[in-house]
């Protein structure tokens, strides 16, 4: 189920864009957790996997930047990038 701002209050997902933010997306055992600045703001489960991650994209509506990205599989880094 997709949550949209038309149906749900999503203000808990807002951040202060004037400061760096620490965001983690954890996907373990068909449970996904969104952690923003050490606070878990969303937890969802799913039944069927769509397969391996083949890529990622980050989109901003307005200005934004990314300092670094780290992707891990089973606790082992598989991609790391800095200075975007």
mmCIF file with all atom_site columns, C-alpha atoms in Angstrom:
data_model
loop_
_atom_site.group_PDB
_atom_site.id
_atom_site.type_symbol
_atom_site.label_atom_id
_atom_site.label_alt_id
_atom_site.label_comp_id
_atom_site.label_asym_id
_atom_site.label_entity_id
_atom_site.label_seq_id
_atom_site.pdbx_PDB_ins_code
_atom_site.Cartn_x
_atom_site.Cartn_y
_atom_site.Cartn_z
_atom_site.occupancy
_atom_site.B_iso_or_equiv
_atom_site.pdbx_formal_charge
_atom_site.auth_seq_id
_atom_site.auth_comp_id
_atom_site.auth_asym_id
_atom_site.auth_atom_id
_atom_site.pdbx_PDB_model_num
ATOM 1  C CA . UNK A 1 1  ? 0.000  0.000   0.000  1.00 0.00 ? 1  UNK A CA 1
ATOM 2  C CA . UNK A 1 2  ? 1.385  3.388   -0.966 1.00 0.00 ? 2  UNK A CA 1
ATOM 3  C CA . UNK A 1 3  ? 0.802  6.274   1.410  1.00 0.00 ? 3  UNK A CA 1
ATOM 4  C CA . UNK A 1 4  ? 0.275  9.686   -0.146 1.00 0.00 ? 4  UNK A CA 1
ATOM 5  C CA . UNK A 1 5  ? -0.119 13.114  1.399  1.00 0.00 ? 5  UNK A CA 1
ATOM 6  C CA . UNK A 1 6  ? -3.646 13.231  -0.004 1.00 0.00 ? 6  UNK A CA 1
ATOM 7  C CA . UNK A 1 7  ? -4.751 10.334  2.197  1.00 0.00 ? 7  UNK A CA 1
ATOM 8  C CA . UNK A 1 8  ? -2.380 10.446  5.196  1.00 0.00 ? 8  UNK A CA 1
ATOM 9  C CA . UNK A 1 9  ? -0.648 13.023  7.363  1.00 0.00 ? 9  UNK A CA 1
ATOM 10 C CA . UNK A 1 10 ? 3.013  12.624  6.332  1.00 0.00 ? 10 UNK A CA 1
ATOM 11 C CA . UNK A 1 11 ? 4.414  15.576  8.265  1.00 0.00 ? 11 UNK A CA 1
ATOM 12 C CA . UNK A 1 12 ? 6.519  13.166  10.345 1.00 0.00 ? 12 UNK A CA 1
ATOM 13 C CA . UNK A 1 13 ? 8.654  12.727  7.199  1.00 0.00 ? 13 UNK A CA 1
ATOM 14 C CA . UNK A 1 14 ? 9.613  16.410  6.987  1.00 0.00 ? 14 UNK A CA 1
ATOM 15 C CA . UNK A 1 15 ? 13.143 17.574  7.764  1.00 0.00 ? 15 UNK A CA 1
ATOM 16 C CA . UNK A 1 16 ? 14.974 20.854  8.330  1.00 0.00 ? 16 UNK A CA 1
ATOM 17 C CA . UNK A 1 17 ? 16.568 21.286  4.895  1.00 0.00 ? 17 UNK A CA 1
ATOM 18 C CA . UNK A 1 18 ? 19.026 23.898  6.184  1.00 0.00 ? 18 UNK A CA 1
ATOM 19 C CA . UNK A 1 19 ? 20.971 21.196  8.109  1.00 0.00 ? 19 UNK A CA 1
ATOM 20 C CA . UNK A 1 20 ? 22.527 17.856  7.192  1.00 0.00 ? 20 UNK A CA 1
ATOM 21 C CA . UNK A 1 21 ? 20.252 14.928  8.017  1.00 0.00 ? 21 UNK A CA 1
ATOM 22 C CA . UNK A 1 22 ? 21.120 11.316  8.815  1.00 0.00 ? 22 UNK A CA 1
ATOM 23 C CA . UNK A 1 23 ? 18.721 8.959   7.009  1.00 0.00 ? 23 UNK A CA 1
ATOM 24 C CA . UNK A 1 24 ? 18.816 5.157   7.042  1.00 0.00 ? 24 UNK A CA 1
ATOM 25 C CA . UNK A 1 25 ? 16.588 2.741   5.146  1.00 0.00 ? 25 UNK A CA 1
ATOM 26 C CA . UNK A 1 26 ? 16.909 -0.747  6.623  1.00 0.00 ? 26 UNK A CA 1
ATOM 27 C CA . UNK A 1 27 ? 15.471 -3.749  4.787  1.00 0.00 ? 27 UNK A CA 1
ATOM 28 C CA . UNK A 1 28 ? 15.834 -6.995  6.736  1.00 0.00 ? 28 UNK A CA 1
ATOM 29 C CA . UNK A 1 29 ? 13.725 -10.137 6.615  1.00 0.00 ? 29 UNK A CA 1
ATOM 30 C CA . UNK A 1 30 ? 10.930 -8.443  4.623  1.00 0.00 ? 30 UNK A CA 1
ATOM 31 C CA . UNK A 1 31 ? 10.672 -5.567  7.089  1.00 0.00 ? 31 UNK A CA 1
ATOM 32 C CA . UNK A 1 32 ? 11.587 -2.030  6.045  1.00 0.00 ? 32 UNK A CA 1
ATOM 33 C CA . UNK A 1 33 ? 12.428 0.654   8.566  1.00 0.00 ? 33 UNK A CA 1
ATOM 34 C CA . UNK A 1 34 ? 12.964 4.356   7.815  1.00 0.00 ? 34 UNK A CA 1
ATOM 35 C CA . UNK A 1 35 ? 15.175 6.033   10.417 1.00 0.00 ? 35 UNK A CA 1
ATOM 36 C CA . UNK A 1 36 ? 15.692 9.794   10.362 1.00 0.00 ? 36 UNK A CA 1
ATOM 37 C CA . UNK A 1 37 ? 18.230 11.270  12.791 1.00 0.00 ? 37 UNK A CA 1
ATOM 38 C CA . UNK A 1 38 ? 18.090 8.140   14.965 1.00 0.00 ? 38 UNK A CA 1
ATOM 39 C CA . UNK A 1 39 ? 14.271 8.185   15.208 1.00 0.00 ? 39 UNK A CA 1
ATOM 40 C CA . UNK A 1 40 ? 12.328 5.384   13.529 1.00 0.00 ? 40 UNK A CA 1
ATOM 41 C CA . UNK A 1 41 ? 9.582  7.213   11.632 1.00 0.00 ? 41 UNK A CA 1
ATOM 42 C CA . UNK A 1 42 ? 8.146  4.391   9.543  1.00 0.00 ? 42 UNK A CA 1
ATOM 43 C CA . UNK A 1 43 ? 8.081  0.584   9.673  1.00 0.00 ? 43 UNK A CA 1
ATOM 44 C CA . UNK A 1 44 ? 6.371  -1.608  7.089  1.00 0.00 ? 44 UNK A CA 1
ATOM 45 C CA . UNK A 1 45 ? 6.455  -5.287  6.147  1.00 0.00 ? 45 UNK A CA 1
ATOM 46 C CA . UNK A 1 46 ? 5.981  -6.958  2.789  1.00 0.00 ? 46 UNK A CA 1
ATOM 47 C CA . UNK A 1 47 ? 5.216  -10.473 1.597  1.00 0.00 ? 47 UNK A CA 1
ATOM 48 C CA . UNK A 1 48 ? 7.090  -10.891 -1.689 1.00 0.00 ? 48 UNK A CA 1
ATOM 49 C CA . UNK A 1 49 ? 10.519 -9.560  -2.620 1.00 0.00 ? 49 UNK A CA 1
ATOM 50 C CA . UNK A 1 50 ? 10.966 -7.811  -5.980 1.00 0.00 ? 50 UNK A CA 1
ATOM 51 C CA . UNK A 1 51 ? 14.559 -9.058  -6.216 1.00 0.00 ? 51 UNK A CA 1
ATOM 52 C CA . UNK A 1 52 ? 18.002 -7.551  -5.784 1.00 0.00 ? 52 UNK A CA 1
ATOM 53 C CA . UNK A 1 53 ? 18.687 -3.816  -5.798 1.00 0.00 ? 53 UNK A CA 1
ATOM 54 C CA . UNK A 1 54 ? 19.931 -2.909  -9.268 1.00 0.00 ? 54 UNK A CA 1
ATOM 55 C CA . UNK A 1 55 ? 20.351 0.801   -8.678 1.00 0.00 ? 55 UNK A CA 1
ATOM 56 C CA . UNK A 1 56 ? 19.139 3.762   -6.710 1.00 0.00 ? 56 UNK A CA 1
ATOM 57 C CA . UNK A 1 57 ? 18.108 7.327   -7.380 1.00 0.00 ? 57 UNK A CA 1
ATOM 58 C CA . UNK A 1 58 ? 17.543 10.339  -5.187 1.00 0.00 ? 58 UNK A CA 1
ATOM 59 C CA . UNK A 1 59 ? 15.195 13.092  -6.242 1.00 0.00 ? 59 UNK A CA 1
ATOM 60 C CA . UNK A 1 60 ? 14.683 16.535  -4.775 1.00 0.00 ? 60 UNK A CA 1
ATOM 61 C CA . UNK A 1 61 ? 11.756 18.843  -5.356 1.00 0.00 ? 61 UNK A CA 1
ATOM 62 C CA . UNK A 1 62 ? 13.734 22.055  -5.013 1.00 0.00 ? 62 UNK A CA 1
ATOM 63 C CA . UNK A 1 63 ? 17.346 22.291  -3.900 1.00 0.00 ? 63 UNK A CA 1
ATOM 64 C CA . UNK A 1 64 ? 19.130 19.464  -2.129 1.00 0.00 ? 64 UNK A CA 1
ATOM 65 C CA . UNK A 1 65 ? 22.407 17.577  -1.910 1.00 0.00 ? 65 UNK A CA 1
ATOM 66 C CA . UNK A 1 66 ? 23.773 14.241  -0.731 1.00 0.00 ? 66 UNK A CA 1
ATOM 67 C CA . UNK A 1 67 ? 27.000 13.958  1.244  1.00 0.00 ? 67 UNK A CA 1
ATOM 68 C CA . UNK A 1 68 ? 27.474 10.181  1.081  1.00 0.00 ? 68 UNK A CA 1
ATOM 69 C CA . UNK A 1 69 ? 25.720 6.894   0.337  1.00 0.00 ? 69 UNK A CA 1
ATOM 70 C CA . UNK A 1 70 ? 26.478 3.458   1.755  1.00 0.00 ? 70 UNK A CA 1
ATOM 71 C CA . UNK A 1 71 ? 24.702 0.295   0.581  1.00 0.00 ? 71 UNK A CA 1
ATOM 72 C CA . UNK A 1 72 ? 25.252 -2.953  2.485  1.00 0.00 ? 72 UNK A CA 1
ATOM 73 C CA . UNK A 1 73 ? 24.181 -6.546  1.896  1.00 0.00 ? 73 UNK A CA 1
ATOM 74 C CA . UNK A 1 74 ? 24.289 -8.806  4.940  1.00 0.00 ? 74 UNK A CA 1
ATOM 75 C CA . UNK A 1 75 ? 26.329 -6.165  6.773  1.00 0.00 ? 75 UNK A CA 1
ATOM 76 C CA . UNK A 1 76 ? 29.003 -5.998  4.048  1.00 0.00 ? 76 UNK A CA 1
ATOM 77 C CA . UNK A 1 77 ? 29.394 -2.741  2.059  1.00 0.00 ? 77 UNK A CA 1
ATOM 78 C CA . UNK A 1 78 ? 28.605 -3.252  -1.636 1.00 0.00 ? 78 UNK A CA 1
ATOM 79 C CA . UNK A 1 79 ? 28.661 0.411   -2.682 1.00 0.00 ? 79 UNK A CA 1
ATOM 80 C CA . UNK A 1 80 ? 30.027 3.560   -1.080 1.00 0.00 ? 80 UNK A CA 1
ATOM 81 C CA . UNK A 1 81 ? 30.084 7.027   -2.570 1.00 0.00 ? 81 UNK A CA 1
ATOM 82 C CA . UNK A 1 82 ? 30.973 10.435  -1.179 1.00 0.00 ? 82 UNK A CA 1
ATOM 83 C CA . UNK A 1 83 ? 30.970 14.056  -2.282 1.00 0.00 ? 83 UNK A CA 1
ATOM 84 C CA . UNK A 1 84 ? 27.968 14.125  -4.583 1.00 0.00 ? 84 UNK A CA 1
#
